[in-house]
mmCIF file of C-alpha atoms and ligand atoms in Angstrom:
data_model
loop_
_atom_site.group_PDB
_atom_site.id
_atom_site.type_symbol
_atom_site.label_atom_id
_atom_site.label_comp_id
_atom_site.label_asym_id
_atom_site.label_seq_id
_atom_site.Cartn_x
_atom_site.Cartn_y
_atom_site.Cartn_z
ATOM 1 C CA MET A 117 103.792 109.691 -46.778
ATOM 2 C CA ALA A 118 104.235 109.342 -50.539
ATOM 3 C CA ARG A 119 100.874 107.679 -51.266
ATOM 4 C CA PRO A 120 97.594 108.371 -49.484
ATOM 5 C CA PRO A 121 96.565 105.619 -47.052
ATOM 6 C CA SER A 122 94.852 102.660 -48.722
ATOM 7 C CA ILE A 123 92.271 102.522 -45.952
ATOM 8 C CA THR A 124 91.082 105.125 -43.464
ATOM 9 C CA VAL A 125 88.735 103.957 -40.705
ATOM 10 C CA ARG A 126 86.936 106.550 -38.581
ATOM 11 C CA GLY A 127 84.639 106.031 -35.605
ATOM 12 C CA LEU A 128 83.801 102.486 -36.627
ATOM 13 C CA ASP A 129 81.400 100.581 -34.341
ATOM 14 C CA HIS A 130 80.026 97.125 -35.080
ATOM 15 C CA TRP A 131 77.405 94.909 -33.455
ATOM 16 C CA PHE A 132 76.366 91.289 -33.864
ATOM 17 C CA GLY A 133 72.997 89.796 -33.018
ATOM 18 C CA GLU A 134 69.550 91.222 -32.439
ATOM 19 C CA GLY A 135 67.568 92.393 -29.437
ATOM 20 C CA GLU A 136 68.694 90.872 -26.132
ATOM 21 C CA ALA A 137 71.562 89.047 -27.848
ATOM 22 C CA ARG A 138 72.902 92.198 -29.485
ATOM 23 C CA LYS A 139 76.554 92.584 -28.601
ATOM 24 C CA GLN A 140 79.061 95.226 -29.611
ATOM 25 C CA ALA A 141 82.223 93.814 -31.227
ATOM 26 C CA LEU A 142 84.017 97.009 -32.322
ATOM 27 C CA PHE A 143 84.157 100.343 -30.491
ATOM 28 C CA GLY A 144 85.171 103.608 -32.170
ATOM 29 C CA ILE A 145 87.945 102.210 -34.350
ATOM 30 C CA ASP A 146 90.183 104.898 -35.873
ATOM 31 C CA VAL A 147 93.028 103.630 -38.018
ATOM 32 C CA GLU A 148 94.888 104.266 -41.250
ATOM 33 C CA ILE A 149 96.399 101.483 -43.322
ATOM 34 C CA GLU A 150 99.423 102.726 -45.183
ATOM 35 C CA ALA A 151 99.714 101.947 -48.893
ATOM 36 C CA GLY A 152 102.272 99.402 -50.024
ATOM 37 C CA LYS A 153 103.074 98.220 -46.513
ATOM 38 C CA LEU A 154 102.533 95.029 -44.513
ATOM 39 C CA THR A 155 100.244 95.865 -41.600
ATOM 40 C CA VAL A 156 99.590 93.149 -39.035
ATOM 41 C CA LEU A 157 96.573 92.993 -36.704
ATOM 42 C CA VAL A 158 97.108 91.207 -33.396
ATOM 43 C CA GLY A 159 94.937 90.610 -30.357
ATOM 44 C CA ALA A 160 93.362 87.890 -28.225
ATOM 45 C CA SER A 161 90.766 85.491 -29.624
ATOM 46 C CA GLY A 162 87.426 87.289 -29.879
ATOM 47 C CA SER A 163 88.993 90.777 -29.810
ATOM 48 C CA GLY A 164 87.517 91.733 -33.197
ATOM 49 C CA LYS A 165 90.345 91.176 -35.687
ATOM 50 C CA THR A 166 88.320 89.209 -38.238
ATOM 51 C CA THR A 167 85.377 91.572 -37.838
ATOM 52 C CA LEU A 168 87.573 94.571 -38.661
ATOM 53 C CA LEU A 169 89.313 92.770 -41.544
ATOM 54 C CA THR A 170 86.036 91.676 -43.158
ATOM 55 C CA LEU A 171 84.569 95.181 -42.806
ATOM 56 C CA MET A 172 87.624 96.709 -44.518
ATOM 57 C CA GLY A 173 87.439 93.975 -47.183
ATOM 58 C CA CYS A 174 83.792 94.698 -48.107
ATOM 59 C CA LEU A 175 82.739 91.257 -46.877
ATOM 60 C CA ARG A 176 80.486 92.852 -44.236
ATOM 61 C CA ARG A 177 78.411 96.020 -44.291
ATOM 62 C CA VAL A 178 79.471 99.063 -42.307
ATOM 63 C CA GLN A 179 76.828 99.743 -39.635
ATOM 64 C CA SER A 180 78.221 102.868 -38.013
ATOM 65 C CA GLY A 181 81.245 105.030 -38.748
ATOM 66 C CA SER A 182 83.287 105.338 -41.914
ATOM 67 C CA ILE A 183 85.699 103.270 -43.971
ATOM 68 C CA MET A 184 87.401 104.881 -46.951
ATOM 69 C CA LEU A 185 88.859 102.067 -49.058
ATOM 70 C CA LEU A 186 90.976 103.137 -52.061
ATOM 71 C CA GLY A 187 89.145 106.453 -52.157
ATOM 72 C CA GLN A 188 85.679 104.884 -51.900
ATOM 73 C CA GLU A 189 83.387 105.335 -48.873
ATOM 74 C CA LEU A 190 82.012 101.928 -47.859
ATOM 75 C CA ALA A 191 79.429 103.196 -45.383
ATOM 76 C CA GLY A 192 76.088 103.279 -47.171
ATOM 77 C CA ALA A 193 77.599 102.011 -50.432
ATOM 78 C CA ASP A 194 75.261 99.962 -52.641
ATOM 79 C CA GLU A 195 75.954 96.352 -53.643
ATOM 80 C CA GLU A 196 77.262 97.333 -57.077
ATOM 81 C CA THR A 197 79.848 99.628 -55.511
ATOM 82 C CA LEU A 198 80.914 96.924 -53.054
ATOM 83 C CA VAL A 199 81.278 94.352 -55.852
ATOM 84 C CA ALA A 200 83.420 96.809 -57.819
ATOM 85 C CA ALA A 201 85.527 97.515 -54.726
ATOM 86 C CA ARG A 202 86.031 93.776 -54.047
ATOM 87 C CA ARG A 203 87.509 93.386 -57.543
ATOM 88 C CA ARG A 204 90.432 95.509 -56.404
ATOM 89 C CA LEU A 205 91.128 93.209 -53.444
ATOM 90 C CA GLY A 206 92.643 89.791 -52.800
ATOM 91 C CA PHE A 207 91.824 87.437 -49.932
ATOM 92 C CA ILE A 208 93.774 84.666 -48.220
ATOM 93 C CA PHE A 209 92.147 82.683 -45.429
ATOM 94 C CA GLN A 210 93.358 80.306 -42.745
ATOM 95 C CA ALA A 211 91.946 77.294 -44.515
ATOM 96 C CA HIS A 212 93.339 77.670 -48.011
ATOM 97 C CA ASN A 213 89.902 77.004 -49.574
ATOM 98 C CA LEU A 214 91.324 75.453 -52.708
ATOM 99 C CA HIS A 215 89.035 73.400 -54.930
ATOM 100 C CA GLU A 216 90.172 69.819 -54.483
ATOM 101 C CA SER A 217 89.138 68.801 -57.999
ATOM 102 C CA LEU A 218 91.068 71.602 -59.707
ATOM 103 C CA SER A 219 94.794 71.750 -60.425
ATOM 104 C CA ALA A 220 97.050 74.482 -59.041
ATOM 105 C CA MET A 221 96.738 76.368 -62.356
ATOM 106 C CA GLN A 222 92.948 76.068 -62.378
ATOM 107 C CA ASN A 223 92.685 77.183 -58.757
ATOM 108 C CA VAL A 224 94.762 80.271 -59.492
ATOM 109 C CA ARG A 225 92.608 80.883 -62.573
ATOM 110 C CA MET A 226 89.625 81.341 -60.238
ATOM 111 C CA GLY A 227 91.423 84.371 -58.787
ATOM 112 C CA LEU A 228 91.365 85.965 -62.249
ATOM 113 C CA GLU A 229 87.736 85.205 -63.050
ATOM 114 C CA VAL A 230 86.432 87.939 -60.767
ATOM 115 C CA HIS A 231 88.302 90.465 -62.894
ATOM 116 C CA GLY A 232 86.176 89.812 -65.956
ATOM 117 C CA PRO A 233 86.886 88.643 -69.508
ATOM 118 C CA GLY A 234 89.878 90.926 -70.242
ATOM 119 C CA PRO A 235 92.504 89.273 -68.022
ATOM 120 C CA MET A 236 90.996 85.815 -68.695
ATOM 121 C CA GLN A 237 92.276 85.901 -72.301
ATOM 122 C CA HIS A 238 95.802 85.453 -71.006
ATOM 123 C CA TRP A 239 95.056 83.357 -67.939
ATOM 124 C CA GLN A 240 97.646 80.680 -68.654
ATOM 125 C CA PRO A 241 100.777 82.845 -68.752
ATOM 126 C CA ALA A 242 99.464 84.931 -65.852
ATOM 127 C CA CYS A 243 98.813 81.895 -63.658
ATOM 128 C CA ARG A 244 102.057 80.204 -64.651
ATOM 129 C CA GLN A 245 104.034 83.350 -63.883
ATOM 130 C CA ILE A 246 102.645 83.892 -60.394
ATOM 131 C CA LEU A 247 102.957 80.198 -59.482
ATOM 132 C CA THR A 248 106.559 80.289 -60.703
ATOM 133 C CA LEU A 249 107.275 83.356 -58.569
ATOM 134 C CA LEU A 250 105.993 81.342 -55.620
ATOM 135 C CA GLY A 251 108.297 78.429 -56.463
ATOM 136 C CA LEU A 252 105.578 76.090 -57.745
ATOM 137 C CA GLN A 253 106.664 75.862 -61.399
ATOM 138 C CA ASP A 254 106.979 72.073 -61.043
ATOM 139 C CA ARG A 255 103.514 71.698 -59.495
ATOM 140 C CA LEU A 256 101.289 73.530 -62.000
ATOM 141 C CA ASP A 257 99.088 70.541 -62.786
ATOM 142 C CA TYR A 258 98.979 69.012 -59.305
ATOM 143 C CA LEU A 259 95.703 68.643 -57.450
ATOM 144 C CA PRO A 260 95.678 70.108 -53.903
ATOM 145 C CA GLY A 261 95.540 66.578 -52.464
ATOM 146 C CA ASN A 262 99.034 65.981 -53.851
ATOM 147 C CA LEU A 263 100.557 69.173 -52.443
ATOM 148 C CA SER A 264 101.992 69.835 -48.995
ATOM 149 C CA GLY A 265 100.334 72.309 -46.631
ATOM 150 C CA GLY A 266 102.900 74.984 -47.454
ATOM 151 C CA GLN A 267 102.519 74.410 -51.188
ATOM 152 C CA LYS A 268 98.715 74.641 -50.925
ATOM 153 C CA GLN A 269 99.002 77.899 -49.040
ATOM 154 C CA ARG A 270 101.349 79.230 -51.750
ATOM 155 C CA VAL A 271 98.707 78.322 -54.362
ATOM 156 C CA ALA A 272 96.203 80.295 -52.274
ATOM 157 C CA ILE A 273 98.621 83.246 -52.206
ATOM 158 C CA ALA A 274 99.036 82.965 -55.988
ATOM 159 C CA ARG A 275 95.253 82.978 -56.392
ATOM 160 C CA ALA A 276 94.989 86.119 -54.269
ATOM 161 C CA LEU A 277 97.771 87.918 -56.175
ATOM 162 C CA VAL A 278 97.138 86.864 -59.784
ATOM 163 C CA GLY A 279 94.646 89.651 -60.456
ATOM 164 C CA ASN A 280 97.177 92.189 -59.181
ATOM 165 C CA PRO A 281 94.938 93.486 -56.375
ATOM 166 C CA GLU A 282 95.674 96.815 -54.735
ATOM 167 C CA VAL A 283 94.999 95.449 -51.249
ATOM 168 C CA VAL A 284 95.367 91.879 -49.959
ATOM 169 C CA PHE A 285 93.574 90.804 -46.771
ATOM 170 C CA ALA A 286 94.901 87.707 -45.024
ATOM 171 C CA ASP A 287 93.286 86.204 -41.912
ATOM 172 C CA GLU A 288 95.766 83.894 -40.158
ATOM 173 C CA PRO A 289 96.955 82.607 -43.532
ATOM 174 C CA THR A 290 99.656 80.433 -42.009
ATOM 175 C CA ALA A 291 97.850 78.979 -38.994
ATOM 176 C CA ALA A 292 97.893 75.496 -40.514
ATOM 177 C CA LEU A 293 101.599 75.579 -41.433
ATOM 178 C CA ASP A 294 104.777 74.710 -39.561
ATOM 179 C CA LYS A 295 106.982 77.658 -38.545
ATOM 180 C CA ASP A 296 109.390 77.452 -41.499
ATOM 181 C CA SER A 297 106.687 77.117 -44.166
ATOM 182 C CA ALA A 298 104.732 79.950 -42.547
ATOM 183 C CA LEU A 299 107.694 82.306 -42.540
ATOM 184 C CA ASN A 300 108.555 81.279 -46.069
ATOM 185 C CA ALA A 301 105.032 81.928 -47.403
ATOM 186 C CA VAL A 302 104.726 85.346 -45.744
ATOM 187 C CA THR A 303 108.257 86.359 -46.781
ATOM 188 C CA LEU A 304 107.305 85.623 -50.397
ATOM 189 C CA LEU A 305 103.992 87.443 -50.036
ATOM 190 C CA LYS A 306 105.728 90.471 -48.538
ATOM 191 C CA ARG A 307 108.392 90.535 -51.255
ATOM 192 C CA LEU A 308 105.849 90.284 -54.089
ATOM 193 C CA GLY A 309 103.777 92.957 -52.351
ATOM 194 C CA GLU A 310 106.751 95.300 -52.154
ATOM 195 C CA GLU A 311 107.577 94.761 -55.825
ATOM 196 C CA ARG A 312 103.995 95.530 -56.866
ATOM 197 C CA GLY A 313 103.199 98.218 -54.304
ATOM 198 C CA THR A 314 100.442 96.018 -52.841
ATOM 199 C CA THR A 315 99.002 96.912 -49.447
ATOM 200 C CA ILE A 316 98.791 93.842 -47.203
ATOM 201 C CA VAL A 317 96.665 93.612 -44.057
ATOM 202 C CA MET A 318 97.206 90.391 -42.126
ATOM 203 C CA VAL A 319 95.970 88.845 -38.900
ATOM 204 C CA THR A 320 98.568 86.606 -37.272
ATOM 205 C CA HIS A 321 99.771 85.371 -33.893
ATOM 206 C CA ASP A 322 103.111 84.188 -35.192
ATOM 207 C CA GLN A 323 106.006 86.144 -33.614
ATOM 208 C CA LYS A 324 108.294 85.447 -36.594
ATOM 209 C CA ILE A 325 105.738 87.037 -38.887
ATOM 210 C CA LEU A 326 105.325 90.014 -36.583
ATOM 211 C CA ASP A 327 109.027 90.632 -37.181
ATOM 212 C CA LEU A 328 108.274 91.078 -40.916
ATOM 213 C CA ALA A 329 105.508 93.637 -40.307
ATOM 214 C CA ASP A 330 105.983 97.297 -41.193
ATOM 215 C CA ARG A 331 103.320 98.133 -38.661
ATOM 216 C CA ILE A 332 101.549 96.249 -35.880
ATOM 217 C CA ILE A 333 98.047 97.201 -34.727
ATOM 218 C CA THR A 334 96.843 95.669 -31.466
ATOM 219 C CA ILE A 335 93.127 95.187 -30.760
ATOM 220 C CA ASP A 336 91.778 94.462 -27.295
ATOM 221 C CA GLU A 337 88.071 93.803 -26.710
ATOM 222 C CA GLY A 338 87.060 95.697 -29.833
ATOM 223 C CA ARG A 339 89.310 98.704 -29.301
ATOM 224 C CA ILE A 340 92.645 99.612 -30.818
ATOM 225 C CA VAL A 341 95.131 99.868 -28.004
ATOM 226 C CA ASP A 342 98.359 100.206 -29.917
ATOM 227 C CA GLY A 343 99.023 101.061 -33.549
ATOM 228 C CA ARG A 344 102.531 102.435 -33.465
ATOM 229 C CA GLU A 345 104.973 102.333 -36.362
ATOM 230 C CA LYS A 346 107.746 99.846 -35.837
ATOM 231 C CA ALA A 347 111.085 101.524 -35.205
ATOM 232 C CA GLY A 348 113.557 101.246 -38.083
HETATM 233 N N1 LIG B 93 78.755 86.068 -36.901
HETATM 234 C C1 LIG B 93 78.810 86.424 -35.624
HETATM 235 N N2 LIG B 93 77.695 86.440 -34.850
HETATM 236 C C2 LIG B 93 77.734 86.820 -33.562
HETATM 237 N N3 LIG B 93 78.836 87.231 -32.922
HETATM 238 C C3 LIG B 93 79.975 87.247 -33.623
HETATM 239 C C4 LIG B 93 80.027 86.849 -35.011
HETATM 240 N N4 LIG B 93 81.290 86.970 -35.455
HETATM 241 C C5 LIG B 93 82.010 87.415 -34.411
HETATM 242 N N5 LIG B 93 81.227 87.589 -33.311
HETATM 243 C C6 LIG B 93 81.662 88.086 -31.996
HETATM 244 O O1 LIG B 93 82.399 89.295 -32.191
HETATM 245 C C7 LIG B 93 83.565 89.321 -31.404
HETATM 246 C C8 LIG B 93 84.795 89.469 -32.292
HETATM 247 O O2 LIG B 93 84.920 88.331 -33.117
HETATM 248 P P1 LIG B 93 86.065 88.170 -34.202
HETATM 249 O O3 LIG B 93 85.758 86.974 -35.002
HETATM 250 O O4 LIG B 93 86.233 89.450 -34.918
HETATM 251 O O5 LIG B 93 87.350 87.907 -33.261
HETATM 252 P P2 LIG B 93 88.855 87.566 -33.667
HETATM 253 O O6 LIG B 93 89.700 88.598 -33.009
HETATM 254 O O7 LIG B 93 88.969 87.392 -35.116
HETATM 255 O O8 LIG B 93 89.091 86.184 -32.890
HETATM 256 P P3 LIG B 93 89.978 84.889 -33.330
HETATM 257 O O9 LIG B 93 91.403 85.234 -33.018
HETATM 258 O O10 LIG B 93 89.453 83.809 -32.427
HETATM 259 O O11 LIG B 93 89.729 84.623 -34.770
HETATM 260 C C9 LIG B 93 83.545 88.037 -30.570
HETATM 261 O O12 LIG B 93 83.016 88.331 -29.310
HETATM 262 C C10 LIG B 93 82.628 87.125 -31.347
HETATM 263 O O13 LIG B 93 81.963 86.258 -30.473
HETATM 264 MG MG1 LIG B 94 89.443 85.758 -36.351
#
């Protein structure tokens, strides 16, 4: 392995709820996410995919066990450390979460704002470039309401990538798209990721997208049951 893993999870348990309602969602997760690769998480509804993704993405606090993210231990980390870690990440969600009153360019600009004043000085060329790479050069000033589902999701991908994150987390990013648009969006995301050395961790049920994965990790009732490398 040329680069160290982007993420190393060890003995990770997670619970939701309090008292009587307390319920364990993750059980002793051990996994490594290889740098620069597309790793896909699969499993039945309620198996713990989103819980694991949000823990790795610093969107939830580690309760028990360890997550090393880009060389930083997340267990017991203070808020400042988590905020700094999140700046190195990009997120794409099922609902694209675009601001309806902002143009494609302005939505992508929001993805740069978290990176502070430095990158914001050149936000226009940066946003134009990433939108162009995603085939939206003719839609820069469109509001989301005037874009198709696939185009909106490509704006969301542009927003996640514009700050050049080291790791991108995507939770069923294509669930709202038809098969062709979904494959198209993830193919573009994978290609841009490969060019930039970005690590991508994605939850999906789509068989076509599983075919694009470098590695598939299967979760069943909060436990990893299969995390083999794909052959070839
Ligand atoms: N905020 C929460 N409060 C209480 N329980 C939760 C919460 N979030 C998730 N859970 C529980 O944790 C378990 C795992 O949920 P999670 O959302 O990680 O599943 P998932 O694999 O992402 O499912 P899906 O494919 O439906 O998105 C489920 O039993 C769920 O009910
Ligand atoms: Mg989920």
